[in-house]
Amino acid sequence: MEQYEKRYLYKRVVQAKLFIDQHYAEHIDLNNIADQASFSKFHFIRLFKTIYGKTPHHYLTQVRIDQAQLLLMKAVSISEVCFAVGFGSVTSFTGLFKKVVGVAPSTFQLHQKKRHEAMQVHPLRFVPNCFSEMHGWSKNSNSQEMALSSFTHF
Amino acid sequence: MISKLTHVCVYVLDQDSAYDFYVNKLGFKVHTDAPMGPGNRWLTVTPPEQPELEITLFLVIEGGIFTKETVKTMTELVKNGTFGAAVFTCHDLLATYEELKAKGVVFKKAPTKEFYGYEALFVDDSGNFFSLSQPA
């Protein structure tokens, strides 16, 4: 019986976590999230932290920053990214991003752009030799990499 | 002396499907996704808390040392779970189990108590199976 109750509690907390994963871009807060699990706020925060090691608020922030990184890789503008992942202010987004990721969104985006471009032109530089040899991707011939990369320039 | 393992290989039968499984279901992060010509790419992902370990989602496809016959054999072996031999850990197995099940991940074994902790077994979209454990 105890195990059954524990499992039921877990399912409700997991449901709330999945709610954050799916609705991070909306204006959700702790009330919305706790409602998903049908818990009081205090009880919910305690359970969530026990299971995931962080508060629901910290988890929501982490999801938003993770999603922001994905959008920044796609060359979306910083202000668009900010609002697309659920933040309400570019200034607070930029500050939080830097605190979590270690660099400003603009620096992150520039770095990712350069990496992406290099990946398109010289994909083999990203592949350890043991794997490229298994696949028959040769690194010893520039012409072969050129031939390979020509497939990628649509 | 050798200091670390940086890349491991998981053979997959469809990289788009593997991307969806490992990134959208398991929550892994894409490390490198480089185009390698028609129908193939160099795709590596990392567990959320282990960014230095790249798991290469290695497509079983003809080319290099993979002959047509090898691909046929490998495909069968992957589908049958022959190469399933890796262990992932999590902080809370019951929560992770419930979450992955809700996302459609197939488990061969529900969480059970073992000598070394709690463990469940799940299968990826190609047929590889893995232990998911919570150390005691």
Coordinates of C-alpha atoms in Angstrom, one line a residue, chain A residues 3 6-7 10-11 14 17-18 21 50-52 66 69 115 119-120 123-124 126-128 131 133-137 148 151-152, chain B residues 7 9 11 29 31-38 40 42 56 58-59 61 63-66 92 94-95 97-99 101-103:
Chain A
Q3 CA 4.6 1.6 -2.4
K6 CA 4.5 6.6 -3.3
R7 CA 4.0 5.7 -6.9
Y10 CA 5.5 10.4 -8.1
K11 CA 3.1 10.2 -11.0
V14 CA 6.2 13.9 -12.9
K17 CA 7.4 18.4 -14.5
L18 CA 6.1 17.4 -17.9
D21 CA 8.5 20.9 -20.2
T50 CA 13.3 15.9 -3.2
I51 CA 12.8 14.2 -6.5
Y52 CA 14.6 16.6 -8.9
D66 CA 18.1 25.3 -22.5
Q69 CA 20.3 28.0 -26.4
R115 CA 30.9 26.2 -35.2
M119 CA 30.6 21.8 -39.5
Q120 CA 29.1 22.4 -42.9
P123 CA 32.4 18.0 -41.2
L124 CA 35.3 15.5 -40.9
F126 CA 34.4 16.9 -36.0
V127 CA 34.8 13.1 -36.4
P128 CA 37.4 11.0 -34.6
F131 CA 34.7 6.4 -36.6
E133 CA 37.5 5.0 -41.0
M134 CA 34.7 2.7 -40.1
H135 CA 32.4 4.7 -42.3
G136 CA 34.9 5.1 -45.1
W137 CA 35.1 8.8 -44.6
L148 CA 31.5 15.1 -49.0
F151 CA 26.5 17.1 -50.6
T152 CA 25.7 19.5 -47.8
Chain B
H7 CA 33.1 8.8 -27.2
C9 CA 29.1 4.2 -30.0
Y11 CA 24.4 1.6 -33.5
K29 CA 21.7 17.2 -25.6
H31 CA 26.7 17.8 -29.2
T32 CA 27.5 17.6 -32.9
D33 CA 25.2 17.2 -35.9
A34 CA 27.3 17.4 -39.0
P35 CA 26.1 16.4 -42.5
M36 CA 28.0 13.5 -44.0
G37 CA 26.4 13.2 -47.4
P38 CA 23.0 11.8 -48.5
N40 CA 24.0 10.0 -43.2
W42 CA 27.7 12.5 -37.7
T56 CA 27.6 8.6 -31.2
F58 CA 26.1 5.6 -35.5
L59 CA 24.0 4.7 -38.5
I61 CA 24.6 1.9 -43.4
G63 CA 30.2 2.1 -46.6
G64 CA 33.6 1.8 -45.2
I65 CA 34.0 -1.5 -43.4
F66 CA 30.2 -2.1 -43.6
D92 CA 15.5 9.1 -8.8
L94 CA 10.9 5.9 -10.0
A95 CA 10.4 9.4 -11.2
Y97 CA 10.7 5.6 -15.0
E98 CA 7.3 7.3 -14.8
E99 CA 8.5 10.2 -16.9
K101 CA 7.0 5.8 -19.7
A102 CA 4.8 8.8 -20.1
K103 CA 6.9 9.8 -23.1

